[in-house]
PDB file of C-alpha atoms in Angstrom:
ATOM      1  CA  UNK A   1     -60.376  13.411  -4.505  1.00 62.00           C
ATOM      2  CA  UNK A   2     -59.826  13.128  -8.229  1.00 65.00           C
ATOM      3  CA  UNK A   3     -56.416  12.028  -9.520  1.00 75.00           C
ATOM      4  CA  UNK A   4     -54.452  14.273 -11.843  1.00 77.00           C
ATOM      5  CA  UNK A   5     -54.856  13.422 -15.524  1.00 79.00           C
ATOM      6  CA  UNK A   6     -53.728  14.845 -18.826  1.00 83.00           C
ATOM      7  CA  UNK A   7     -56.376  16.552 -20.960  1.00 88.00           C
ATOM      8  CA  UNK A   8     -55.482  17.508 -24.519  1.00 93.00           C
ATOM      9  CA  UNK A   9     -56.937  20.312 -26.628  1.00 95.00           C
ATOM     10  CA  UNK A  10     -56.943  19.716 -30.387  1.00 97.00           C
ATOM     11  CA  UNK A  11     -57.634  22.303 -33.061  1.00 97.00           C
ATOM     12  CA  UNK A  12     -57.977  20.102 -36.141  1.00 97.00           C
ATOM     13  CA  UNK A  13     -59.088  16.639 -37.198  1.00 97.00           C
ATOM     14  CA  UNK A  14     -55.440  15.746 -37.872  1.00 97.00           C
ATOM     15  CA  UNK A  15     -54.515  16.636 -34.282  1.00 97.00           C
ATOM     16  CA  UNK A  16     -57.501  14.612 -33.059  1.00 97.00           C
ATOM     17  CA  UNK A  17     -56.282  11.579 -35.012  1.00 96.00           C
ATOM     18  CA  UNK A  18     -52.848  11.931 -33.411  1.00 96.00           C
ATOM     19  CA  UNK A  19     -54.359  12.259 -29.921  1.00 96.00           C
ATOM     20  CA  UNK A  20     -56.480   9.156 -30.472  1.00 95.00           C
ATOM     21  CA  UNK A  21     -53.332   7.019 -30.665  1.00 93.00           C
ATOM     22  CA  UNK A  22     -52.982   7.551 -26.891  1.00 90.00           C
ATOM     23  CA  UNK A  23     -55.392   6.554 -24.149  1.00 86.00           C
ATOM     24  CA  UNK A  24     -56.340  10.008 -22.892  1.00 91.00           C
ATOM     25  CA  UNK A  25     -59.134  10.492 -20.370  1.00 92.00           C
ATOM     26  CA  UNK A  26     -60.303  13.798 -21.899  1.00 95.00           C
ATOM     27  CA  UNK A  27     -59.965  15.446 -25.280  1.00 96.00           C
ATOM     28  CA  UNK A  28     -61.160  19.000 -25.895  1.00 97.00           C
ATOM     29  CA  UNK A  29     -61.883  20.115 -29.462  1.00 97.00           C
ATOM     30  CA  UNK A  30     -61.648  23.762 -30.441  1.00 95.00           C
ATOM     31  CA  UNK A  31     -62.132  23.924 -34.196  1.00 96.00           C
ATOM     32  CA  UNK A  32     -62.397  27.035 -36.325  1.00 93.00           C
ATOM     33  CA  UNK A  33     -65.338  25.403 -38.133  1.00 94.00           C
ATOM     34  CA  UNK A  34     -67.945  24.024 -35.679  1.00 92.00           C
ATOM     35  CA  UNK A  35     -69.466  21.962 -38.517  1.00 94.00           C
ATOM     36  CA  UNK A  36     -66.532  19.550 -38.088  1.00 97.00           C
ATOM     37  CA  UNK A  37     -67.441  18.678 -34.493  1.00 97.00           C
ATOM     38  CA  UNK A  38     -69.880  15.961 -35.555  1.00 97.00           C
ATOM     39  CA  UNK A  39     -67.124  14.204 -37.534  1.00 97.00           C
ATOM     40  CA  UNK A  40     -64.729  14.618 -34.595  1.00 97.00           C
ATOM     41  CA  UNK A  41     -67.173  12.975 -32.183  1.00 97.00           C
ATOM     42  CA  UNK A  42     -67.809  10.114 -34.623  1.00 97.00           C
ATOM     43  CA  UNK A  43     -64.057   9.535 -35.064  1.00 97.00           C
ATOM     44  CA  UNK A  44     -63.506   9.742 -31.305  1.00 96.00           C
ATOM     45  CA  UNK A  45     -66.234   7.186 -30.542  1.00 95.00           C
ATOM     46  CA  UNK A  46     -65.088   4.777 -33.253  1.00 94.00           C
ATOM     47  CA  UNK A  47     -61.552   4.879 -31.837  1.00 93.00           C
ATOM     48  CA  UNK A  48     -62.607   3.823 -28.330  1.00 88.00           C
ATOM     49  CA  UNK A  49     -61.112   0.475 -27.364  1.00 81.00           C
ATOM     50  CA  UNK A  50     -63.284  -2.090 -25.549  1.00 80.00           C
ATOM     51  CA  UNK A  51     -61.901  -2.475 -22.043  1.00 78.00           C
ATOM     52  CA  UNK A  52     -59.670   0.563 -22.511  1.00 75.00           C
ATOM     53  CA  UNK A  53     -59.417   3.626 -20.318  1.00 78.00           C
ATOM     54  CA  UNK A  54     -62.745   5.471 -20.128  1.00 78.00           C
ATOM     55  CA  UNK A  55     -62.435   8.559 -22.269  1.00 91.00           C
ATOM     56  CA  UNK A  56     -64.597  11.559 -23.110  1.00 95.00           C
ATOM     57  CA  UNK A  57     -64.733  14.320 -25.678  1.00 97.00           C
ATOM     58  CA  UNK A  58     -65.730  17.904 -24.952  1.00 97.00           C
ATOM     59  CA  UNK A  59     -66.169  20.540 -27.649  1.00 97.00           C
ATOM     60  CA  UNK A  60     -65.891  24.306 -27.456  1.00 95.00           C
ATOM     61  CA  UNK A  61     -68.307  26.768 -28.995  1.00 93.00           C
ATOM     62  CA  UNK A  62     -66.769  29.995 -30.326  1.00 89.00           C
ATOM     63  CA  UNK A  63     -65.333  32.177 -27.563  1.00 86.00           C
ATOM     64  CA  UNK A  64     -67.291  35.266 -28.706  1.00 86.00           C
ATOM     65  CA  UNK A  65     -71.077  35.055 -28.747  1.00 81.00           C
ATOM     66  CA  UNK A  66     -73.163  37.578 -30.645  1.00 85.00           C
ATOM     67  CA  UNK A  67     -76.899  38.064 -30.162  1.00 86.00           C
ATOM     68  CA  UNK A  68     -78.755  36.318 -32.956  1.00 87.00           C
ATOM     69  CA  UNK A  69     -76.108  33.616 -33.410  1.00 84.00           C
ATOM     70  CA  UNK A  70     -77.802  30.962 -31.270  1.00 88.00           C
ATOM     71  CA  UNK A  71     -77.786  28.765 -34.371  1.00 90.00           C
ATOM     72  CA  UNK A  72     -74.042  28.273 -33.851  1.00 91.00           C
ATOM     73  CA  UNK A  73     -74.599  27.009 -30.307  1.00 92.00           C
ATOM     74  CA  UNK A  74     -77.312  24.671 -31.620  1.00 93.00           C
ATOM     75  CA  UNK A  75     -74.940  23.407 -34.285  1.00 93.00           C
ATOM     76  CA  UNK A  76     -72.257  22.764 -31.651  1.00 93.00           C
ATOM     77  CA  UNK A  77     -74.698  20.926 -29.370  1.00 94.00           C
ATOM     78  CA  UNK A  78     -75.940  18.755 -32.250  1.00 95.00           C
ATOM     79  CA  UNK A  79     -72.596  16.915 -32.442  1.00 96.00           C
ATOM     80  CA  UNK A  80     -73.607  15.048 -29.250  1.00 95.00           C
ATOM     81  CA  UNK A  81     -70.261  15.345 -27.476  1.00 97.00           C
ATOM     82  CA  UNK A  82     -69.889  14.175 -23.887  1.00 97.00           C
ATOM     83  CA  UNK A  83     -69.738  17.763 -22.671  1.00 97.00           C
ATOM     84  CA  UNK A  84     -69.022  21.395 -23.443  1.00 96.00           C
ATOM     85  CA  UNK A  85     -66.122  23.740 -22.760  1.00 95.00           C
ATOM     86  CA  UNK A  86     -68.052  26.862 -21.780  1.00 95.00           C
ATOM     87  CA  UNK A  87     -66.416  30.215 -22.351  1.00 93.00           C
ATOM     88  CA  UNK A  88     -68.962  32.882 -21.501  1.00 92.00           C
ATOM     89  CA  UNK A  89     -72.246  33.456 -19.701  1.00 91.00           C
ATOM     90  CA  UNK A  90     -74.290  32.774 -22.837  1.00 93.00           C
ATOM     91  CA  UNK A  91     -72.721  29.306 -23.009  1.00 93.00           C
ATOM     92  CA  UNK A  92     -73.489  28.773 -19.314  1.00 93.00           C
ATOM     93  CA  UNK A  93     -77.148  29.406 -20.033  1.00 92.00           C
ATOM     94  CA  UNK A  94     -77.383  27.582 -23.350  1.00 94.00           C
ATOM     95  CA  UNK A  95     -75.661  24.404 -22.133  1.00 95.00           C
ATOM     96  CA  UNK A  96     -77.412  24.385 -18.730  1.00 94.00           C
ATOM     97  CA  UNK A  97     -78.307  20.862 -17.675  1.00 93.00           C
ATOM     98  CA  UNK A  98     -75.393  19.438 -19.683  1.00 95.00           C
ATOM     99  CA  UNK A  99     -71.900  18.482 -18.600  1.00 97.00           C
ATOM    100  CA  UNK A 100     -69.792  21.644 -18.659  1.00 97.00           C
ATOM    101  CA  UNK A 101     -66.191  22.598 -17.965  1.00 96.00           C
ATOM    102  CA  UNK A 102     -65.140  26.222 -17.552  1.00 95.00           C
ATOM    103  CA  UNK A 103     -62.598  27.676 -19.964  1.00 93.00           C
ATOM    104  CA  UNK A 104     -59.922  30.182 -18.921  1.00 92.00           C
ATOM    105  CA  UNK A 105     -61.935  32.972 -20.558  1.00 91.00           C
ATOM    106  CA  UNK A 106     -64.379  32.880 -17.613  1.00 92.00           C
ATOM    107  CA  UNK A 107     -61.582  34.641 -15.671  1.00 91.00           C
ATOM    108  CA  UNK A 108     -61.483  32.363 -12.648  1.00 94.00           C
ATOM    109  CA  UNK A 109     -58.710  34.093 -10.710  1.00 93.00           C
ATOM    110  CA  UNK A 110     -59.692  33.532  -7.067  1.00 93.00           C
ATOM    111  CA  UNK A 111     -61.535  31.221  -4.704  1.00 93.00           C
ATOM    112  CA  UNK A 112     -64.764  33.233  -4.750  1.00 94.00           C
ATOM    113  CA  UNK A 113     -65.054  33.002  -8.510  1.00 93.00           C
ATOM    114  CA  UNK A 114     -64.147  29.307  -8.488  1.00 94.00           C
ATOM    115  CA  UNK A 115     -66.814  28.664  -5.844  1.00 94.00           C
ATOM    116  CA  UNK A 116     -69.430  30.488  -7.893  1.00 94.00           C
ATOM    117  CA  UNK A 117     -68.747  28.541 -11.084  1.00 94.00           C
ATOM    118  CA  UNK A 118     -68.399  25.152  -9.367  1.00 94.00           C
ATOM    119  CA  UNK A 119     -71.163  25.337  -6.784  1.00 93.00           C
ATOM    120  CA  UNK A 120     -73.682  27.791  -8.229  1.00 91.00           C
ATOM    121  CA  UNK A 121     -73.230  27.386 -11.991  1.00 93.00           C
ATOM    122  CA  UNK A 122     -72.573  23.632 -11.726  1.00 94.00           C
ATOM    123  CA  UNK A 123     -69.356  23.344 -13.722  1.00 96.00           C
ATOM    124  CA  UNK A 124     -67.468  20.068 -13.278  1.00 94.00           C
ATOM    125  CA  UNK A 125     -64.007  21.574 -13.628  1.00 92.00           C
ATOM    126  CA  UNK A 126     -62.457  24.984 -14.176  1.00 93.00           C
ATOM    127  CA  UNK A 127     -59.436  26.339 -15.950  1.00 90.00           C
ATOM    128  CA  UNK A 128     -57.740  29.113 -14.025  1.00 89.00           C
ATOM    129  CA  UNK A 129     -57.308  32.422 -15.817  1.00 88.00           C
ATOM    130  CA  UNK A 130     -53.922  33.779 -16.789  1.00 83.00           C
ATOM    131  CA  UNK A 131     -54.101  36.404 -14.013  1.00 73.00           C
TER     132      UNK A 131
END
């Protein structure tokens, strides 16, 4: 069984810099401008301390996906993060074969849904919905 750990979500490079002063096992980035993810990953990796707590960075594509905007998902994937915070079925498909964590917007509100996303869709972790 996995031990409980704090995961932090940052929405700007300034917040990322503040989070990097702590040894956090997981940092999630949700930026308004996905072009900044590459810089975030570079800053994150350069801040890793040799012999320190293993840490990872996940980034989130936009919550709403529109047909024809696959270029945004490609841009997000190009930052080479450790994994992806998936938010919809298009993200599930696009990031298949990669490390993925389910966002609350997948509406995981019961055991059946959790089982589907963990065991059939292959998500590592899930965030329960507000319901």
